[in-house]
PDB file of C-alpha atoms in Angstrom:
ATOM      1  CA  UNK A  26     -65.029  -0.190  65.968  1.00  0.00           C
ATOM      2  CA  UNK A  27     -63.152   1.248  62.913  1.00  0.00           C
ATOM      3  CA  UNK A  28     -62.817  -1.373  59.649  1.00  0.00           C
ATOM      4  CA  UNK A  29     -59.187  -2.759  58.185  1.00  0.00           C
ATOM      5  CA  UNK A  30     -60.158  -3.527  54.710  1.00  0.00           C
ATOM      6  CA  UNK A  31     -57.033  -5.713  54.736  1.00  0.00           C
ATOM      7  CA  UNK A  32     -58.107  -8.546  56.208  1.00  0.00           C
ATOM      8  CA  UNK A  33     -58.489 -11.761  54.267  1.00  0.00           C
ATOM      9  CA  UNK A  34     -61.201 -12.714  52.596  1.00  0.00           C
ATOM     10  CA  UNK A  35     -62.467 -16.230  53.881  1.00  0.00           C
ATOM     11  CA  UNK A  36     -63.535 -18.907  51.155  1.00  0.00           C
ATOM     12  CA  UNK A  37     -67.728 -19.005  52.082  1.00  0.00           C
ATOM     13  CA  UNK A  38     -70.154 -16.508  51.173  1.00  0.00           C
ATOM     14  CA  UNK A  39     -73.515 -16.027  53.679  1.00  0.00           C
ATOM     15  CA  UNK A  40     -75.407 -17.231  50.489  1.00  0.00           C
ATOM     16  CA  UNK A  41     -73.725 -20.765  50.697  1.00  0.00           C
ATOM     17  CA  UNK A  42     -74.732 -21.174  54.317  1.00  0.00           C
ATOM     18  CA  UNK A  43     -77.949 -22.906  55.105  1.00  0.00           C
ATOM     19  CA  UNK A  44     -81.126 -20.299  54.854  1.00  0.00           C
ATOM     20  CA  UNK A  45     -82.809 -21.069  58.041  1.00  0.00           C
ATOM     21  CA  UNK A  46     -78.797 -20.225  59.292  1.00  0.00           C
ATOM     22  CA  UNK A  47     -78.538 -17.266  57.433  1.00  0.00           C
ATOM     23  CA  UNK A  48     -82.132 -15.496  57.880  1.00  0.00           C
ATOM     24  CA  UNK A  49     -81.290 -15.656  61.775  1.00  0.00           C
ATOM     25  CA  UNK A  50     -77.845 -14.671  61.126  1.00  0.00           C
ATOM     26  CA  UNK A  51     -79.591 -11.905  59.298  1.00  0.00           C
ATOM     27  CA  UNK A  52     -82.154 -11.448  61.961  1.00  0.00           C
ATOM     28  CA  UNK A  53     -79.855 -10.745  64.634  1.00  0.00           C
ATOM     29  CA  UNK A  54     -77.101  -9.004  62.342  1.00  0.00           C
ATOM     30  CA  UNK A  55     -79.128  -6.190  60.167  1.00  0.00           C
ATOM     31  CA  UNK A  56     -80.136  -3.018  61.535  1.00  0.00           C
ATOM     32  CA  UNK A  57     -78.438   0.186  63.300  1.00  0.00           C
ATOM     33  CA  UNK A  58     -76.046  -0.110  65.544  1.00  0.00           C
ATOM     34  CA  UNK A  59     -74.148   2.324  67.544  1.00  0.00           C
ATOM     35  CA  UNK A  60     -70.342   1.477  68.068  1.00  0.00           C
ATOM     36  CA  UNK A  61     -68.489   2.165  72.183  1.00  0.00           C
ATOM     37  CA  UNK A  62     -67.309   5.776  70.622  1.00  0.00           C
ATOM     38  CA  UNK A  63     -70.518   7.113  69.019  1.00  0.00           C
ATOM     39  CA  UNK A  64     -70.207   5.729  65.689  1.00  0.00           C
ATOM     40  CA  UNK A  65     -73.240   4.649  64.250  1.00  0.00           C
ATOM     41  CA  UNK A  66     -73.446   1.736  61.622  1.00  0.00           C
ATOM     42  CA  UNK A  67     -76.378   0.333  59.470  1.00  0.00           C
ATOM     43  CA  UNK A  68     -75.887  -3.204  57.894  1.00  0.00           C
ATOM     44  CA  UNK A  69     -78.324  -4.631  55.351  1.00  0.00           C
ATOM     45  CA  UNK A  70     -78.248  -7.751  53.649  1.00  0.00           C
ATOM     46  CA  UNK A  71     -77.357  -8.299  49.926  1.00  0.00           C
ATOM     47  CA  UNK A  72     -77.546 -11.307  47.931  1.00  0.00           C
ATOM     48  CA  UNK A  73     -73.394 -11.860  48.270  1.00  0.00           C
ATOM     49  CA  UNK A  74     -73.679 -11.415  52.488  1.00  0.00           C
ATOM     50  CA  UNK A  75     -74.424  -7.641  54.139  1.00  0.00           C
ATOM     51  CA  UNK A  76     -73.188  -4.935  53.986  1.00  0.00           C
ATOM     52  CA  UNK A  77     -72.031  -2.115  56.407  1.00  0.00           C
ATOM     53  CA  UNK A  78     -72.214   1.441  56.561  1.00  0.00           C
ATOM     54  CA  UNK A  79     -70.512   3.297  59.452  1.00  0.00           C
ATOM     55  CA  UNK A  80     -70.094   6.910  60.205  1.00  0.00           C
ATOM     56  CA  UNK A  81     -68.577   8.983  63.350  1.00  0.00           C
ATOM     57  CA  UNK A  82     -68.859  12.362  64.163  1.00  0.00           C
ATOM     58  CA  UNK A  83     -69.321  14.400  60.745  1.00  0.00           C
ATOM     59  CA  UNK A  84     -67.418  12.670  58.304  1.00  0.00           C
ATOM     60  CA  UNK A  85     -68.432  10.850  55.566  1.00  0.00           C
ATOM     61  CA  UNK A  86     -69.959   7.563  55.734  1.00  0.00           C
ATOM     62  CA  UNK A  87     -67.545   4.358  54.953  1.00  0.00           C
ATOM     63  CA  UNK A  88     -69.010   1.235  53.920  1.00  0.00           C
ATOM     64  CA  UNK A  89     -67.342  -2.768  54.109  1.00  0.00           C
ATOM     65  CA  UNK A  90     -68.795  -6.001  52.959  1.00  0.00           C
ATOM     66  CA  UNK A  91     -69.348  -8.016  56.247  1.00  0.00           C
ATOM     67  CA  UNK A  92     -69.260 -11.837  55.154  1.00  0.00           C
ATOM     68  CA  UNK A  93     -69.724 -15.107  56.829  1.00  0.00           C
ATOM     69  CA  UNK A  94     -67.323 -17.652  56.547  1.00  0.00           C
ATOM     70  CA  UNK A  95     -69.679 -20.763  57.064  1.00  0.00           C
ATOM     71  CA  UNK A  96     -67.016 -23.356  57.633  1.00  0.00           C
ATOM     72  CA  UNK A  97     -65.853 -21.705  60.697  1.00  0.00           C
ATOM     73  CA  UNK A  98     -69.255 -19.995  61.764  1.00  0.00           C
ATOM     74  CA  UNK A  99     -67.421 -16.511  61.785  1.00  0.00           C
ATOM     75  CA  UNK A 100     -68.558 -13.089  60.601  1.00  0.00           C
ATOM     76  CA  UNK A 101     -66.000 -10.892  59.043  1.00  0.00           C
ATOM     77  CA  UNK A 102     -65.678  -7.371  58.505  1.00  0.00           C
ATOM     78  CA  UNK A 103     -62.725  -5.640  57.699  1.00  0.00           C
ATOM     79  CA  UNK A 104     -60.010  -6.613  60.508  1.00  0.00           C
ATOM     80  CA  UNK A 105     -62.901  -7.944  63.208  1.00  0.00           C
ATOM     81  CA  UNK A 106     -64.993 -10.958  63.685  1.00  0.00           C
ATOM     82  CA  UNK A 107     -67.777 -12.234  65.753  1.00  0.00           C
ATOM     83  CA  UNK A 108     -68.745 -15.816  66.282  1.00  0.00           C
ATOM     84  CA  UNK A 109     -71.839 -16.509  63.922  1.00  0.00           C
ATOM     85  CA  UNK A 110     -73.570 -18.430  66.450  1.00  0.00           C
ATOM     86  CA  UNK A 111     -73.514 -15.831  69.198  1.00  0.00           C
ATOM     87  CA  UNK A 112     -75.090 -13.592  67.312  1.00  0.00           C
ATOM     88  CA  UNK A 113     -77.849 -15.831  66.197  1.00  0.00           C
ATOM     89  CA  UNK A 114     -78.484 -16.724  69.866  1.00  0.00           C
ATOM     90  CA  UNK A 115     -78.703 -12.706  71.688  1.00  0.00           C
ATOM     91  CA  UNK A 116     -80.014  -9.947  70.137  1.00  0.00           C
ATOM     92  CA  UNK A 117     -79.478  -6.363  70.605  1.00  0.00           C
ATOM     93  CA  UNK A 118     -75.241  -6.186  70.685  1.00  0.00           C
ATOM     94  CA  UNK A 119     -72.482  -7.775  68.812  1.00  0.00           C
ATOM     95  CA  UNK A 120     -69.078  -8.596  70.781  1.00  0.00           C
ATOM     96  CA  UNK A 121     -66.225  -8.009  67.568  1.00  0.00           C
ATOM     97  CA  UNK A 122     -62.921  -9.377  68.311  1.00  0.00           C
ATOM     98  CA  UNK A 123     -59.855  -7.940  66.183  1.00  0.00           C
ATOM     99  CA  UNK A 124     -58.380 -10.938  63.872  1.00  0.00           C
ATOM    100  CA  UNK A 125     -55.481 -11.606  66.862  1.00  0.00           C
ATOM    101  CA  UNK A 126     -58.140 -12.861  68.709  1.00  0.00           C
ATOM    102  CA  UNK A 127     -58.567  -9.285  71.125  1.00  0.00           C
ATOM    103  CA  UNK A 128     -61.391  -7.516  71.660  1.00  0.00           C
TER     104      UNK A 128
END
């Protein structure tokens, strides 16, 4: 998945969220990742939410603040989200949806 770093920002930061919420959001968020095309992406966790790092092919790395909006248990980054609690209940892939709701 590519990032739109136009999307809105929502009102909640992850660090507002509850911290048993946010160390399994964290648990099942952070790590590498490797995207349908190739791309690989890394996302850590800061204390204002996580951020990602993504790169495909040889070019050079982009990174995007990926945030949680805790009022509507949605993870943000760039143009994409993914339902909070779906990634604290499986581990090991992330289903983004682009912000019309597609996938």
């Amino acid at each position: 998945s590519t990032v739109d770093a136009s999307s809105p920002r929502s009102i909640t930061g992850v660090s507002e969220a509850s911290d048993g919420l946010a160390a399994t959001l964290a648990e099942g968020l952070c790590g590498r990742w490797r995207g349908p095309r190739g791309e690989a992406h890394e996302v850590w966790r800061t204390p204002q939410g996580f951020v990602c790092s993504s790169a495909q092919g040889s070019g050079a790395p982009r990174r995007a603040d990926v945030w949680h909006d805790a009022q509507a248990d949605l993870v943000w980054w760039g143009g994409f989200y993914a339902e909070a609690a779906e990634i604290r209940r499986q581990g090991g892939s992330v289903r983004w949806y682009g912000s019309d709701g597609s996938w």
